[in-house]
Amino acid sequence: MAAKSRQKSKKGSSGSNRTTKKSAVARRTSHASRGASARGGAPAAKAAASRKPAPAAEGVVPGMATNKKTTQRQGFKTSEFIVYPAHGVGQIVAIEEQEIAGAKLELFVINFIKDKMTLRVPTAKIVSVGMRKLAEPPLVKKALETLKGRARIKRTMWSRRAQEYEAKINSGDIVAIAEVVRDLYRSDTQPEQSYSERQLYEAALDRLSREIAAVQKVTETEAIKEIEGALAKGPRRGPKPADEAGAEEGVEDEAA
């Protein structure tokens, strides 16, 4: 009987030990699961944080890119007539973007109808290339008054004068172009121009008449008539006395 009692007590103690072990395992499992959930929560929080909109870069204001583009355009817009120094009066027909070397570039698409040419100019380069708006009416009036002045012909080699005339024509300055027209103009009573003189005169006349026509909203033919009318009012456009004619011939010989 005593032996049976000891066996029962052993069985009872071993059962309680197994129960205690199971409880300990359950507690460890519970702690582990809580730790795992805690560890798993950090990446989840990080992922949620990564989905939040990134803060704006320091110094960057919403709409800044648009404002930058507007600033680069310098107030130019589509359908507007402009003056491009190397080609004269043109019209902005579009503003487009192109990707060049991985960077987006905004361009003015300028059409020169008379020359049958289309030019694309980066909006950021319009200041450096000298592109400008049409002259205001007071400046056009000043150019027309310049045509009525006395021709100023330097007594230098024609090749040097020709370079100066070309520089004035390509400057885009309407008054400087008017000076070229005035200096190279020849009335019916004056000696004819040389071929190179005629070419420069026609180039300057074309630039001047096209801008005046665009500003005054008239045809180029009407603008040329206005220019020639102003030239006719200038001094020394009629027959010259013999002594003045001799002096002028000396200048013309240099031009030839």
Coordinates of C-alpha atoms in Angstrom, one line a residue:
M1 CA 0.0 0.0 0.0
A2 CA 2.8 2.3 0.9
A3 CA 4.5 1.6 -2.5
K4 CA 1.3 2.4 -4.4
S5 CA 0.9 5.7 -2.5
R6 CA 4.5 6.7 -3.5
Q7 CA 3.8 5.8 -7.1
K8 CA 0.7 7.9 -7.1
S9 CA 2.5 10.8 -5.5
K10 CA 5.2 10.5 -8.1
K11 CA 2.6 10.5 -10.9
G12 CA 0.9 13.5 -9.4
S13 CA 4.2 15.4 -9.1
S14 CA 5.2 14.6 -12.6
G15 CA 1.8 15.8 -13.9
S16 CA 2.1 19.0 -12.0
N17 CA 5.6 19.5 -13.4
R18 CA 4.3 19.0 -17.0
T19 CA 1.6 21.5 -16.3
T20 CA 4.1 24.0 -15.0
K21 CA 6.4 23.4 -18.1
K22 CA 3.4 24.0 -20.4
S23 CA 2.5 27.2 -18.6
A24 CA 6.1 28.4 -18.9
V25 CA 6.1 27.6 -22.6
A26 CA 2.9 29.4 -23.1
R27 CA 4.2 32.4 -21.3
R28 CA 7.4 32.4 -23.4
T29 CA 5.3 32.1 -26.6
S30 CA 3.1 34.9 -25.5
H31 CA 6.1 37.1 -24.8
A32 CA 7.7 36.2 -28.1
S33 CA 4.5 37.0 -30.0
R34 CA 4.2 40.3 -28.3
G35 CA 7.9 41.1 -29.0
A36 CA 7.5 40.1 -32.6
S37 CA 4.4 42.3 -33.0
A38 CA 6.3 45.1 -31.4
R39 CA 9.3 44.6 -33.7
G40 CA 7.0 44.2 -36.7
G41 CA 5.2 47.5 -35.8
A42 CA 8.3 49.6 -36.3
P43 CA 8.7 48.8 -40.0
A44 CA 5.0 49.2 -40.5
A45 CA 5.2 52.7 -38.8
K46 CA 8.2 53.5 -41.0
A47 CA 6.3 52.4 -44.1
A48 CA 3.4 54.5 -43.2
A49 CA 5.7 57.4 -42.6
S50 CA 7.3 56.9 -46.0
R51 CA 3.9 57.2 -47.6
K52 CA 3.4 60.7 -46.2
P53 CA 4.0 63.5 -48.7
A54 CA 7.6 64.7 -48.6
P55 CA 8.1 68.1 -47.1
A56 CA 8.9 70.9 -49.6
A57 CA 12.6 71.6 -50.1
E58 CA 14.0 74.5 -48.2
G59 CA 13.4 77.7 -50.1
V60 CA 11.0 76.1 -52.6
V61 CA 7.5 77.6 -52.6
P62 CA 4.6 75.9 -54.4
G63 CA 4.2 77.4 -57.8
M64 CA 7.8 78.4 -58.0
A65 CA 8.5 76.4 -61.2
T66 CA 5.6 78.2 -62.9
N67 CA 6.8 81.6 -61.7
K68 CA 10.3 80.8 -62.9
K69 CA 9.0 79.9 -66.4
T70 CA 7.0 83.2 -66.4
T71 CA 10.1 85.1 -65.5
Q72 CA 12.1 83.5 -68.2
R73 CA 9.6 84.4 -70.8
Q74 CA 10.0 88.1 -70.0
G75 CA 6.4 88.8 -70.7
F76 CA 6.5 87.3 -74.3
K77 CA 3.4 85.3 -75.3
T78 CA 2.1 83.3 -78.3
S79 CA 0.8 85.2 -81.3
E80 CA 3.0 88.2 -80.4
F81 CA 5.3 89.9 -82.9
I82 CA 8.9 90.3 -81.7
V83 CA 12.2 91.5 -83.1
Y84 CA 15.1 89.0 -83.3
P85 CA 18.3 90.9 -84.0
A86 CA 19.7 88.5 -86.6
H87 CA 16.5 88.0 -88.5
G88 CA 14.2 91.0 -87.8
V89 CA 10.5 90.8 -87.1
G90 CA 9.0 87.4 -86.4
Q91 CA 5.9 86.0 -84.6
I92 CA 5.8 83.6 -81.7
V93 CA 3.5 80.9 -82.8
A94 CA 4.0 78.5 -79.9
I95 CA 5.8 77.8 -76.6
E96 CA 6.8 74.2 -76.3
E97 CA 8.9 71.9 -74.2
Q98 CA 11.6 69.5 -75.4
E99 CA 13.8 67.1 -73.5
I100 CA 17.5 67.5 -74.3
A101 CA 20.1 65.4 -72.6
G102 CA 17.6 64.4 -70.0
A103 CA 16.6 68.0 -69.1
K104 CA 13.4 69.7 -70.1
L105 CA 13.9 72.9 -72.1
E106 CA 11.2 75.5 -72.8
L107 CA 11.4 77.0 -76.2
F108 CA 9.7 79.9 -78.2
V109 CA 8.8 78.8 -81.7
I110 CA 9.2 81.9 -83.8
N111 CA 8.0 82.1 -87.4
F112 CA 9.5 84.5 -89.9
I113 CA 6.9 84.5 -92.6
K114 CA 8.8 86.5 -95.2
D115 CA 11.9 84.5 -94.9
K116 CA 9.9 81.2 -94.7
M117 CA 11.9 80.2 -91.6
T118 CA 11.0 78.9 -88.2
L119 CA 13.4 79.4 -85.2
R120 CA 13.3 77.8 -81.8
V121 CA 14.8 79.9 -79.0
P122 CA 15.2 78.8 -75.4
T123 CA 13.1 81.1 -73.1
A124 CA 16.1 81.3 -70.8
K125 CA 18.3 82.7 -73.6
I126 CA 16.1 85.5 -75.0
V127 CA 18.0 88.2 -73.0
S128 CA 21.4 87.0 -74.2
V129 CA 20.3 86.8 -77.9
G130 CA 18.8 90.3 -77.7
M131 CA 15.2 89.3 -78.5
R132 CA 12.9 92.2 -77.8
K133 CA 9.3 93.4 -78.1
L134 CA 8.3 95.7 -81.0
A135 CA 9.4 99.4 -80.6
E136 CA 6.9 101.7 -78.9
P137 CA 5.4 104.4 -81.2
P138 CA 7.6 107.2 -79.7
L139 CA 10.7 105.2 -80.7
V140 CA 9.3 104.6 -84.2
K141 CA 8.8 108.4 -84.5
K142 CA 12.4 109.0 -83.4
A143 CA 13.6 106.5 -86.1
L144 CA 11.5 108.4 -88.8
E145 CA 13.0 111.7 -87.6
T146 CA 16.5 110.1 -87.9
L147 CA 15.8 109.5 -91.6
K148 CA 15.3 113.2 -92.1
G149 CA 18.8 114.0 -90.8
R150 CA 22.0 114.6 -92.7
A151 CA 23.8 111.5 -93.9
R152 CA 27.0 110.8 -91.9
I153 CA 29.5 109.0 -94.1
K154 CA 32.9 108.4 -92.6
R155 CA 36.0 108.9 -94.7
T156 CA 37.3 105.4 -94.2
M157 CA 37.7 102.3 -96.2
W158 CA 34.4 100.9 -97.5
S159 CA 35.1 97.5 -96.0
R160 CA 35.3 99.0 -92.5
R161 CA 32.2 101.0 -93.1
A162 CA 30.4 98.0 -94.4
Q163 CA 31.2 96.1 -91.2
E164 CA 29.8 98.9 -89.1
Y165 CA 26.6 99.0 -91.2
E166 CA 26.1 95.2 -90.8
A167 CA 26.7 95.5 -87.0
K168 CA 24.0 98.2 -86.8
I169 CA 21.5 96.2 -88.9
N170 CA 22.0 93.1 -86.7
S171 CA 21.9 95.0 -83.5
G172 CA 18.1 95.1 -83.6
D173 CA 18.1 98.8 -82.6
I174 CA 15.5 100.5 -84.8
V175 CA 17.2 103.9 -84.6
A176 CA 20.6 102.4 -85.6
I177 CA 18.9 100.7 -88.5
A178 CA 17.3 104.0 -89.5
E179 CA 20.8 105.5 -89.5
V180 CA 22.0 102.9 -92.1
V181 CA 19.0 103.6 -94.3
R182 CA 19.7 107.3 -94.1
D183 CA 23.4 107.0 -94.8
L184 CA 23.1 104.6 -97.8
Y185 CA 20.0 106.2 -99.4
R186 CA 20.5 107.7 -102.8
S187 CA 18.0 110.0 -104.5
D188 CA 17.5 110.1 -108.3
T189 CA 19.8 113.1 -108.5
Q190 CA 22.7 111.3 -106.7
P191 CA 25.2 108.8 -108.0
E192 CA 24.0 105.2 -108.0
Q193 CA 25.0 102.8 -105.3
S194 CA 27.6 100.1 -105.7
Y195 CA 26.3 96.5 -105.5
S196 CA 27.4 96.0 -101.9
E197 CA 25.9 99.4 -100.8
R198 CA 22.7 98.4 -102.4
Q199 CA 22.6 95.1 -100.6
L200 CA 23.1 96.7 -97.2
Y201 CA 20.6 99.5 -98.0
E202 CA 17.9 97.0 -98.9
A203 CA 18.6 94.8 -95.8
A204 CA 18.3 97.8 -93.5
L205 CA 15.2 99.1 -95.4
D206 CA 13.5 95.7 -95.1
R207 CA 14.2 95.5 -91.3
L208 CA 12.9 99.0 -90.7
S209 CA 9.8 98.7 -92.9
R210 CA 8.8 95.4 -91.4
E211 CA 8.9 96.7 -87.8
I212 CA 7.2 100.0 -88.7
A213 CA 4.4 98.0 -90.4
A214 CA 4.0 95.7 -87.4
V215 CA 3.8 98.6 -85.0
Q216 CA 1.5 100.7 -87.0
K217 CA -0.5 97.7 -88.3
V218 CA 0.0 98.7 -92.0
T219 CA 1.4 96.9 -95.0
E220 CA 5.1 96.9 -95.7
T221 CA 4.5 98.8 -98.9
E222 CA 2.8 101.6 -96.9
A223 CA 5.7 101.5 -94.4
I224 CA 8.2 101.9 -97.2
K225 CA 6.4 104.9 -98.6
E226 CA 6.5 106.5 -95.2
I227 CA 10.2 105.8 -94.9
E228 CA 10.9 107.2 -98.4
G229 CA 8.8 110.3 -97.6
A230 CA 10.9 111.0 -94.5
L231 CA 14.1 110.4 -96.5
A232 CA 12.9 112.9 -99.2
K233 CA 12.6 115.6 -96.5
G234 CA 16.3 115.3 -95.5
P235 CA 19.0 117.8 -96.6
R236 CA 21.1 117.5 -99.7
R237 CA 18.7 115.2 -101.5
G238 CA 18.3 117.4 -104.5
P239 CA 20.9 118.6 -107.1
K240 CA 24.2 119.7 -105.5
P241 CA 26.3 122.7 -106.3
A242 CA 29.5 121.8 -108.2
D243 CA 31.8 122.2 -105.2
E244 CA 29.7 119.9 -103.0
A245 CA 29.4 117.4 -105.8
G246 CA 33.1 117.2 -106.0
A247 CA 33.5 116.6 -102.3
E248 CA 30.8 113.9 -102.4
E249 CA 32.6 112.2 -105.3
G250 CA 35.6 111.8 -103.2
V251 CA 33.6 109.9 -100.6
E252 CA 31.8 107.8 -103.3
D253 CA 35.2 106.7 -104.7
E254 CA 36.0 105.2 -101.3
A255 CA 32.7 103.4 -101.3
A256 CA 33.4 101.9 -104.6

